[in-house]
Amino acid sequence: MKTYLVTGGAGFIGSNYIHYLFEKYGSAANIINLDKLTYAGNLENLRDVESNNNYRFVKGDICDASVVDPLVREADIVINFAAESHVDRSIGAPDDFIKTDIYGAFMLLEAARKHGVEKFVQISTDEVYGSIIDGSFKETDVLEPSSPYSASKAGADRLAYSYFVTYDLPVIITRCSNNYGPCQYPEKLIPLFVTNALEDKSLPIYGDGKNVRDWIYVRDHCDAIEFLVHHGDDGQVYNIGAGEERMNIEITDLILKYLKKPDSLKMYVQDRLGHDRRYSVDTAKIAALGWQPSHSFEQAMQDTIQWYIDHKKWWARLKSGEYKEYYKAHYKREL
Ligand code: NAD
Ligand code: TYD
């Protein structure tokens, strides 16, 4: 029976991944969730699995060697999701990004080197490549990250690779495109716009709204990670994407249409600093191993919007209190 150490398991993708593991393995895998519970960590995401005997939650910081070391010793497989993850926040205050995304990854890699693991998956991002106007990035392309967030992720990405080259640690690095699905913190485009529209509040579109992202359903991302744990080659980088590129304005229109809300909710606002125009990854490498996404964009988007309709209590709490104050101070407008 394998023991998974999932860091950042109380966040959006991490909690979906823990659900995925339960559905796939039931009681046939041990799961340890190490999470600091920052504003983005939410144990509500895991209420339905927390009483399982093969699941354990540890509140702690991946930058703290005394916390990380004994947990990595127990683990066969480490999946490092823990990160500060929001580009806008990294523009305002990069410190925690450097600490968690780089130094935290370093602490985990050091513990893995000391104790040995079967697999260490560093969850990187397609944002490490920077923006591309035509074509798609291959894994061998140069990294030109343009925000403090993506630069910190690029640091961890290459640090993980160096542990493969230097210490033979069985590292796999994944670079996935933008995820959507249940339990995403309502500061990111899709949950922010869906929940704002549900409350008849404006949808703040940065710049001309024509920036492009490739949207992948979070379950497909989880499935790809698990596939790579078993079929990926050590020391390799794998792009993950769904080939569903949309301009932000297209996503906005789709949300308004599904919710039957008026166009007048659209509000063009000042552009994000250093806003990457387009992200696009070439996924031929993982496809050649035999993996492809299985959810259709249209259906998974509908399911996602419906999830936010059905879980108002989940997001209404997050959008009140501290975050509301943060949003007002940071964006100079009401949430
Ligand atoms: P998230 O912000 O929803 O969750 C991050 C989690 O990490 C939270 O639970 C938080 O409490 C925890 N955390 C933060 N600092 C920590 C620390 N020092 N120690 C322990 N735990 C800590 O992020 P997400 O969207 O779920 O992203 C997860 C990972 O996937 C990140 O590494 C991110 O860079 C990467 N990624 C995200 C996307 C996306 O579209 N969301 C796409 C590609 C890659
Ligand atoms: P986001 O969800 O922050 O993800 P990322 O920046 O990591 O791709 O943003 C997705 C796109 O949506 C990006 O081009 C910025 C844009 N955006 C807005 O136009 N308005 C918003 O309020 C937010 C949060 C994002």
Short mmCIF file of C-alpha atoms and ligand atoms in Angstrom, two decimals:
data_model
loop_
_atom_site.label_atom_id
_atom_site.label_comp_id
_atom_site.label_asym_id
_atom_site.label_seq_id
_atom_site.Cartn_x
_atom_site.Cartn_y
_atom_site.Cartn_z
CA MET A 1 0.00 0.00 0.00
CA LYS A 2 1.47 3.33 -1.11
CA THR A 3 1.60 6.46 0.99
CA TYR A 4 0.98 9.74 -0.81
CA LEU A 5 2.14 12.99 0.70
CA VAL A 6 -0.01 15.67 -0.91
CA THR A 7 1.11 19.20 -0.05
CA GLY A 8 -1.40 22.02 -0.46
CA GLY A 9 -4.16 19.41 -0.34
CA ALA A 10 -6.69 21.84 1.14
CA GLY A 11 -6.51 24.12 -1.90
CA PHE A 12 -8.35 23.92 -5.20
CA ILE A 13 -6.39 21.34 -7.21
CA GLY A 14 -4.95 19.52 -4.19
CA SER A 15 -8.38 18.82 -2.69
CA ASN A 16 -9.70 17.65 -6.05
CA TYR A 17 -6.66 15.38 -6.32
CA ILE A 18 -7.32 13.88 -2.87
CA HIS A 19 -10.91 13.14 -3.92
CA TYR A 20 -9.55 11.62 -7.10
CA LEU A 21 -7.21 9.35 -5.09
CA PHE A 22 -10.09 8.21 -2.87
CA GLU A 23 -12.22 7.39 -5.88
CA LYS A 24 -9.38 5.49 -7.51
CA TYR A 25 -7.89 3.64 -4.55
CA GLY A 26 -10.50 3.76 -1.76
CA SER A 27 -8.72 2.45 1.32
CA ALA A 28 -5.85 0.98 -0.71
CA ALA A 29 -3.63 4.07 -0.42
CA ASN A 30 -2.57 6.20 2.55
CA ILE A 31 -2.99 9.92 2.03
CA ILE A 32 -1.28 12.58 4.10
CA ASN A 33 -2.33 16.15 3.41
CA LEU A 34 0.20 18.77 4.54
CA ASP A 35 -1.25 22.27 4.27
CA LYS A 36 -0.53 25.56 6.01
CA LEU A 37 -4.13 26.68 5.60
CA THR A 38 -3.41 30.08 4.13
CA TYR A 39 -6.41 32.11 2.92
CA ALA A 40 -6.58 29.59 0.00
CA GLY A 41 -6.63 26.44 2.12
CA ASN A 42 -10.08 25.26 3.12
CA LEU A 43 -10.82 22.08 5.05
CA GLU A 44 -14.46 22.32 3.95
CA ASN A 45 -13.19 20.96 0.63
CA LEU A 46 -12.39 17.65 2.33
CA ARG A 47 -15.21 17.18 4.88
CA ASP A 48 -16.52 14.08 3.12
CA VAL A 49 -13.19 12.23 3.28
CA GLU A 50 -11.64 13.44 6.53
CA SER A 51 -12.96 10.61 8.70
CA ASN A 52 -11.32 7.89 6.59
CA ASN A 53 -8.67 5.93 8.48
CA ASN A 54 -6.27 6.11 5.57
CA TYR A 55 -6.38 9.94 5.48
CA ARG A 56 -4.49 12.31 7.74
CA PHE A 57 -4.38 16.10 7.73
CA VAL A 58 -1.31 17.89 9.08
CA LYS A 59 -1.42 21.66 9.46
CA GLY A 60 2.04 22.91 8.67
CA ASP A 61 4.36 24.87 6.42
CA ILE A 62 6.40 23.22 3.66
CA CYS A 63 9.17 25.70 4.53
CA ASP A 64 9.51 24.10 7.98
CA ALA A 65 12.02 21.24 7.82
CA SER A 66 10.91 19.85 11.19
CA VAL A 67 7.39 19.37 9.80
CA VAL A 68 8.38 18.22 6.32
CA ASP A 69 11.12 15.75 7.25
CA PRO A 70 9.12 13.08 9.14
CA LEU A 71 6.24 13.25 6.65
CA VAL A 72 8.49 12.77 3.62
CA ARG A 73 10.13 9.85 5.47
CA GLU A 74 6.72 8.16 5.63
CA ALA A 75 5.87 8.86 1.99
CA ASP A 76 6.38 6.77 -1.14
CA ILE A 77 5.03 9.44 -3.45
CA VAL A 78 5.24 13.21 -2.90
CA ILE A 79 3.01 15.54 -4.92
CA ASN A 80 3.89 19.18 -4.30
CA PHE A 81 0.86 21.38 -4.95
CA ALA A 82 1.56 23.80 -2.09
CA ALA A 83 2.13 27.27 -3.42
CA GLU A 84 1.02 30.84 -3.43
CA SER A 85 -0.88 30.72 -6.70
CA HIS A 86 -2.51 34.02 -7.65
CA VAL A 87 -0.71 36.28 -10.14
CA ASP A 88 -2.42 39.48 -8.90
CA ARG A 89 -1.30 38.83 -5.33
CA SER A 90 2.25 38.17 -6.51
CA ILE A 91 2.29 41.61 -8.14
CA GLY A 92 1.24 43.26 -4.87
CA ALA A 93 3.34 41.18 -2.46
CA PRO A 94 5.82 38.69 -3.91
CA ASP A 95 7.50 37.68 -0.59
CA ASP A 96 5.37 34.66 0.23
CA PHE A 97 5.67 33.43 -3.36
CA ILE A 98 9.44 33.30 -3.11
CA LYS A 99 9.27 31.67 0.32
CA THR A 100 6.69 28.98 -0.34
CA ASP A 101 7.06 28.31 -4.03
CA ILE A 102 10.86 28.16 -4.07
CA TYR A 103 12.15 27.63 -0.54
CA GLY A 104 9.26 25.30 0.35
CA ALA A 105 9.94 23.14 -2.71
CA PHE A 106 13.61 23.09 -1.69
CA MET A 107 12.72 21.81 1.80
CA LEU A 108 10.62 19.00 0.30
CA LEU A 109 13.33 18.07 -2.19
CA GLU A 110 15.96 18.00 0.57
CA ALA A 111 13.83 15.68 2.69
CA ALA A 112 13.16 13.46 -0.33
CA ARG A 113 16.88 13.28 -1.06
CA LYS A 114 17.59 12.31 2.53
CA HIS A 115 14.92 9.64 2.90
CA GLY A 116 14.42 8.50 -0.69
CA VAL A 117 11.01 8.40 -2.39
CA GLU A 118 9.56 6.44 -5.31
CA LYS A 119 8.35 9.59 -7.05
CA PHE A 120 8.47 13.32 -6.47
CA VAL A 121 6.04 15.28 -8.62
CA GLN A 122 6.63 19.02 -8.76
CA ILE A 123 3.42 20.70 -9.89
CA SER A 124 4.68 23.51 -12.06
CA THR A 125 2.62 25.58 -14.52
CA ASP A 126 2.45 26.56 -18.17
CA GLU A 127 3.03 30.15 -16.98
CA VAL A 128 6.77 29.41 -16.58
CA TYR A 129 7.15 29.74 -20.38
CA GLY A 130 5.68 33.23 -20.47
CA SER A 131 3.43 34.47 -23.23
CA ILE A 132 3.26 33.17 -26.82
CA ILE A 133 1.39 34.81 -29.68
CA ASP A 134 1.52 32.01 -32.28
CA GLY A 135 2.07 28.30 -31.83
CA SER A 136 2.54 26.38 -28.58
CA PHE A 137 5.41 25.83 -26.17
CA LYS A 138 7.21 22.50 -26.09
CA GLU A 139 8.82 21.20 -22.91
CA THR A 140 12.27 22.05 -24.29
CA ASP A 141 11.47 25.71 -24.92
CA VAL A 142 13.12 28.50 -22.99
CA LEU A 143 11.42 29.65 -19.78
CA GLU A 144 10.58 33.35 -19.73
CA PRO A 145 8.26 33.80 -16.75
CA SER A 146 6.90 37.31 -16.46
CA SER A 147 5.22 37.62 -13.06
CA PRO A 148 6.71 37.06 -9.60
CA TYR A 149 4.33 34.08 -9.37
CA SER A 150 5.50 32.39 -12.56
CA ALA A 151 9.14 33.26 -11.85
CA SER A 152 8.93 31.61 -8.43
CA LYS A 153 7.30 28.55 -10.02
CA ALA A 154 10.06 28.44 -12.64
CA GLY A 155 12.64 28.49 -9.83
CA ALA A 156 11.06 25.46 -8.16
CA ASP A 157 10.60 23.72 -11.51
CA ARG A 158 14.32 23.94 -12.32
CA LEU A 159 15.35 23.20 -8.74
CA ALA A 160 13.37 19.95 -8.88
CA TYR A 161 15.09 19.08 -12.16
CA SER A 162 18.50 19.72 -10.59
CA TYR A 163 17.71 17.14 -7.89
CA PHE A 164 17.15 14.57 -10.61
CA VAL A 165 20.40 15.41 -12.41
CA THR A 166 22.54 15.84 -9.32
CA TYR A 167 21.09 13.34 -6.84
CA ASP A 168 19.17 10.95 -9.08
CA LEU A 169 15.94 11.80 -7.28
CA PRO A 170 12.98 10.39 -9.29
CA VAL A 171 11.44 13.75 -10.10
CA ILE A 172 8.66 14.50 -12.59
CA ILE A 173 7.68 18.06 -13.42
CA THR A 174 4.24 18.95 -14.78
CA ARG A 175 3.32 22.20 -16.53
CA CYS A 176 -0.44 22.43 -16.74
CA SER A 177 -2.66 25.11 -18.24
CA ASN A 178 -5.47 27.00 -16.43
CA ASN A 179 -7.73 24.76 -14.38
CA TYR A 180 -11.44 25.21 -13.65
CA GLY A 181 -13.81 23.18 -11.50
CA PRO A 182 -15.28 22.90 -8.00
CA CYS A 183 -13.61 24.50 -4.96
CA GLN A 184 -11.55 27.14 -6.77
CA TYR A 185 -11.00 30.21 -4.63
CA PRO A 186 -13.25 33.02 -5.94
CA GLU A 187 -10.34 35.32 -6.79
CA LYS A 188 -9.59 33.44 -10.04
CA LEU A 189 -11.38 34.35 -13.27
CA ILE A 190 -14.07 31.68 -13.53
CA PRO A 191 -15.25 31.41 -9.90
CA LEU A 192 -15.02 35.20 -9.48
CA PHE A 193 -17.13 35.89 -12.55
CA VAL A 194 -19.68 33.15 -11.86
CA THR A 195 -20.21 34.23 -8.25
CA ASN A 196 -20.26 37.94 -9.10
CA ALA A 197 -22.84 37.30 -11.83
CA LEU A 198 -24.95 35.25 -9.42
CA GLU A 199 -24.98 38.30 -7.14
CA ASP A 200 -25.66 40.71 -10.05
CA LYS A 201 -22.29 42.36 -9.51
CA SER A 202 -19.96 43.55 -12.28
CA LEU A 203 -17.39 41.27 -13.90
CA PRO A 204 -14.04 43.15 -13.99
CA ILE A 205 -12.44 42.34 -17.37
CA TYR A 206 -8.77 43.29 -17.55
CA GLY A 207 -7.64 45.29 -20.60
CA ASP A 208 -9.45 44.40 -23.82
CA GLY A 209 -10.52 40.95 -22.60
CA LYS A 210 -8.71 39.25 -25.46
CA ASN A 211 -6.03 37.48 -23.45
CA VAL A 212 -6.11 33.76 -24.15
CA ARG A 213 -5.86 30.82 -21.76
CA ASP A 214 -6.17 27.09 -22.40
CA TRP A 215 -8.80 25.79 -19.95
CA ILE A 216 -8.62 22.27 -18.53
CA TYR A 217 -11.11 20.67 -16.16
CA VAL A 218 -9.43 20.04 -12.81
CA ARG A 219 -10.36 16.32 -12.88
CA ASP A 220 -8.42 15.92 -16.10
CA HIS A 221 -5.40 17.58 -14.52
CA CYS A 222 -5.64 15.18 -11.54
CA ASP A 223 -5.94 12.22 -13.89
CA ALA A 224 -2.86 13.36 -15.85
CA ILE A 225 -0.78 13.68 -12.66
CA GLU A 226 -1.76 10.19 -11.52
CA PHE A 227 -1.03 8.85 -15.01
CA LEU A 228 2.46 10.38 -14.90
CA VAL A 229 3.18 8.94 -11.43
CA HIS A 230 2.87 5.52 -13.07
CA HIS A 231 3.92 6.10 -16.66
CA GLY A 232 6.10 9.21 -16.68
CA ASP A 233 9.87 9.03 -17.00
CA ASP A 234 12.06 10.36 -14.24
CA GLY A 235 13.70 13.70 -14.87
CA GLN A 236 11.13 14.62 -17.52
CA VAL A 237 8.89 17.64 -17.88
CA TYR A 238 5.33 17.10 -19.17
CA ASN A 239 3.00 19.77 -20.48
CA ILE A 240 -0.66 19.17 -19.64
CA GLY A 241 -3.50 20.96 -21.40
CA ALA A 242 -6.87 20.44 -23.01
CA GLY A 243 -6.42 22.46 -26.21
CA GLU A 244 -9.45 24.55 -25.21
CA GLU A 245 -8.14 28.05 -25.83
CA ARG A 246 -10.57 30.86 -25.14
CA MET A 247 -10.31 34.62 -24.84
CA ASN A 248 -11.38 35.93 -21.43
CA ILE A 249 -14.27 37.71 -23.08
CA GLU A 250 -15.51 34.40 -24.50
CA ILE A 251 -15.45 32.87 -21.01
CA THR A 252 -17.32 35.93 -19.72
CA ASP A 253 -20.01 35.63 -22.42
CA LEU A 254 -20.43 31.93 -21.76
CA ILE A 255 -20.94 32.52 -18.02
CA LEU A 256 -23.45 35.33 -18.61
CA LYS A 257 -25.35 33.24 -21.13
CA TYR A 258 -25.53 30.17 -18.88
CA LEU A 259 -26.74 32.28 -15.95
CA LYS A 260 -29.09 34.34 -18.16
CA LYS A 261 -27.50 37.57 -16.91
CA PRO A 262 -27.25 40.82 -18.92
CA ASP A 263 -24.21 42.08 -20.85
CA SER A 264 -24.33 45.22 -18.74
CA LEU A 265 -22.53 43.30 -15.97
CA LYS A 266 -19.34 43.44 -18.04
CA MET A 267 -16.96 46.09 -16.71
CA TYR A 268 -13.67 46.79 -18.51
CA VAL A 269 -11.02 47.75 -15.96
CA GLN A 270 -7.34 48.68 -15.97
CA ASP A 271 -5.13 45.88 -17.26
CA ARG A 272 -3.02 43.67 -14.99
CA LEU A 273 0.65 44.74 -14.90
CA GLY A 274 2.77 42.55 -17.18
CA HIS A 275 -0.37 40.69 -18.29
CA ASP A 276 0.62 37.67 -20.42
CA ARG A 277 -1.34 37.74 -23.68
CA ARG A 278 -1.61 34.06 -24.41
CA TYR A 279 -0.60 30.75 -22.89
CA SER A 280 -0.44 27.66 -25.03
CA VAL A 281 1.30 24.32 -24.53
CA ASP A 282 2.08 21.55 -26.96
CA THR A 283 0.84 18.34 -25.31
CA ALA A 284 2.27 15.84 -27.83
CA LYS A 285 4.69 14.41 -25.25
CA ILE A 286 2.09 13.23 -22.73
CA ALA A 287 -0.23 12.20 -25.60
CA ALA A 288 2.54 9.94 -26.96
CA LEU A 289 2.60 8.17 -23.57
CA GLY A 290 -1.13 7.50 -23.97
CA TRP A 291 -2.87 10.24 -21.96
CA GLN A 292 -5.52 12.68 -23.11
CA PRO A 293 -8.24 14.68 -21.32
CA SER A 294 -11.62 13.01 -21.15
CA HIS A 295 -14.00 15.87 -20.24
CA SER A 296 -15.59 18.10 -22.85
CA PHE A 297 -15.15 21.83 -22.24
CA GLU A 298 -18.85 22.63 -22.72
CA GLN A 299 -20.12 19.98 -20.30
CA ALA A 300 -17.41 20.50 -17.66
CA MET A 301 -17.94 24.29 -17.74
CA GLN A 302 -21.68 23.80 -17.27
CA ASP A 303 -21.03 21.40 -14.38
CA THR A 304 -18.61 23.89 -12.85
CA ILE A 305 -21.02 26.83 -13.08
CA GLN A 306 -23.74 24.62 -11.63
CA TRP A 307 -21.42 23.64 -8.76
CA TYR A 308 -21.09 27.32 -7.77
CA ILE A 309 -24.86 27.77 -8.05
CA ASP A 310 -25.36 24.79 -5.74
CA HIS A 311 -22.63 25.77 -3.22
CA LYS A 312 -23.38 29.38 -2.41
CA LYS A 313 -22.57 28.82 1.26
CA TRP A 314 -19.08 27.65 0.31
CA TRP A 315 -18.16 30.79 -1.65
CA ALA A 316 -20.28 33.39 0.18
CA ARG A 317 -18.23 32.85 3.33
CA LEU A 318 -14.98 33.29 1.38
CA LYS A 319 -16.19 36.45 -0.32
CA SER A 320 -17.09 38.14 2.95
CA GLY A 321 -14.85 39.24 5.81
CA GLU A 322 -11.11 39.42 5.37
CA TYR A 323 -11.05 38.76 1.62
CA LYS A 324 -13.59 41.49 0.98
CA GLU A 325 -11.28 43.97 2.74
CA TYR A 326 -8.22 42.66 0.91
CA TYR A 327 -10.00 42.94 -2.45
CA LYS A 328 -11.06 46.53 -1.81
CA ALA A 329 -7.55 47.58 -0.75
CA HIS A 330 -5.80 45.74 -3.58
CA TYR A 331 -8.12 46.41 -6.53
CA LYS A 332 -9.58 49.74 -5.35
CA ARG A 333 -13.11 48.49 -6.05
CA GLU A 334 -15.77 46.53 -4.23
CA LEU A 335 -15.89 42.75 -4.49
P1 NAD B 1 -4.56 27.20 -4.29
O1 NAD B 1 -4.06 28.57 -4.02
O2 NAD B 1 -6.03 26.95 -4.42
O3 NAD B 1 -4.03 26.19 -3.16
C1 NAD B 1 -2.75 26.26 -2.62
C2 NAD B 1 -2.73 25.47 -1.32
O4 NAD B 1 -1.39 25.50 -0.79
C3 NAD B 1 -3.65 26.07 -0.24
O5 NAD B 1 -4.39 25.03 0.38
C4 NAD B 1 -2.68 26.70 0.74
O6 NAD B 1 -3.15 26.71 2.09
C5 NAD B 1 -1.46 25.78 0.59
N1 NAD B 1 -0.20 26.45 0.98
C6 NAD B 1 0.22 27.69 0.63
N2 NAD B 1 1.42 27.94 1.19
C7 NAD B 1 1.76 26.83 1.89
C8 NAD B 1 2.89 26.47 2.68
N3 NAD B 1 3.90 27.33 2.85
N4 NAD B 1 2.92 25.24 3.25
C9 NAD B 1 1.89 24.37 3.09
N5 NAD B 1 0.80 24.66 2.37
C10 NAD B 1 0.73 25.88 1.78
O7 NAD B 1 -3.80 26.74 -5.62
P2 NAD B 1 -4.25 25.77 -6.79
O8 NAD B 1 -4.92 26.55 -7.84
O9 NAD B 1 -4.92 24.58 -6.19
O10 NAD B 1 -2.81 25.35 -7.36
C11 NAD B 1 -2.13 24.22 -6.82
C12 NAD B 1 -0.80 24.09 -7.53
O11 NAD B 1 -1.00 23.91 -8.92
C13 NAD B 1 0.11 25.30 -7.39
O12 NAD B 1 1.43 24.83 -7.24
C14 NAD B 1 -0.04 26.03 -8.71
O13 NAD B 1 1.11 26.76 -9.03
C15 NAD B 1 -0.26 24.88 -9.66
N6 NAD B 1 -1.05 25.16 -10.89
C16 NAD B 1 -2.26 25.76 -10.77
C17 NAD B 1 -3.01 25.98 -11.93
C18 NAD B 1 -4.39 26.60 -11.85
O14 NAD B 1 -4.98 26.88 -12.90
N7 NAD B 1 -4.95 26.82 -10.67
C19 NAD B 1 -2.50 25.60 -13.19
C20 NAD B 1 -1.24 24.99 -13.26
C21 NAD B 1 -0.53 24.76 -12.09
P1 TYD B 2 -6.52 34.06 -13.45
O1 TYD B 2 -7.70 33.24 -13.12
O2 TYD B 2 -5.99 35.00 -12.41
O3 TYD B 2 -5.38 33.05 -13.94
P2 TYD B 2 -3.93 33.35 -14.61
O4 TYD B 2 -3.63 34.78 -14.52
O5 TYD B 2 -3.04 32.55 -13.74
O6 TYD B 2 -4.04 32.85 -16.01
O7 TYD B 2 -6.82 34.92 -14.75
C1 TYD B 2 -7.19 34.31 -15.97
C2 TYD B 2 -7.32 35.40 -17.01
O8 TYD B 2 -8.43 36.24 -16.64
C3 TYD B 2 -6.12 36.32 -17.08
O9 TYD B 2 -5.92 36.71 -18.44
C4 TYD B 2 -6.51 37.53 -16.27
C5 TYD B 2 -8.03 37.60 -16.48
N1 TYD B 2 -8.80 38.17 -15.35
C6 TYD B 2 -9.69 39.23 -15.58
O10 TYD B 2 -9.84 39.71 -16.72
N2 TYD B 2 -10.39 39.71 -14.51
C7 TYD B 2 -10.24 39.22 -13.25
O11 TYD B 2 -10.89 39.74 -12.30
C8 TYD B 2 -9.35 38.13 -13.04
C9 TYD B 2 -9.17 37.55 -11.66
C10 TYD B 2 -8.65 37.62 -14.13
#
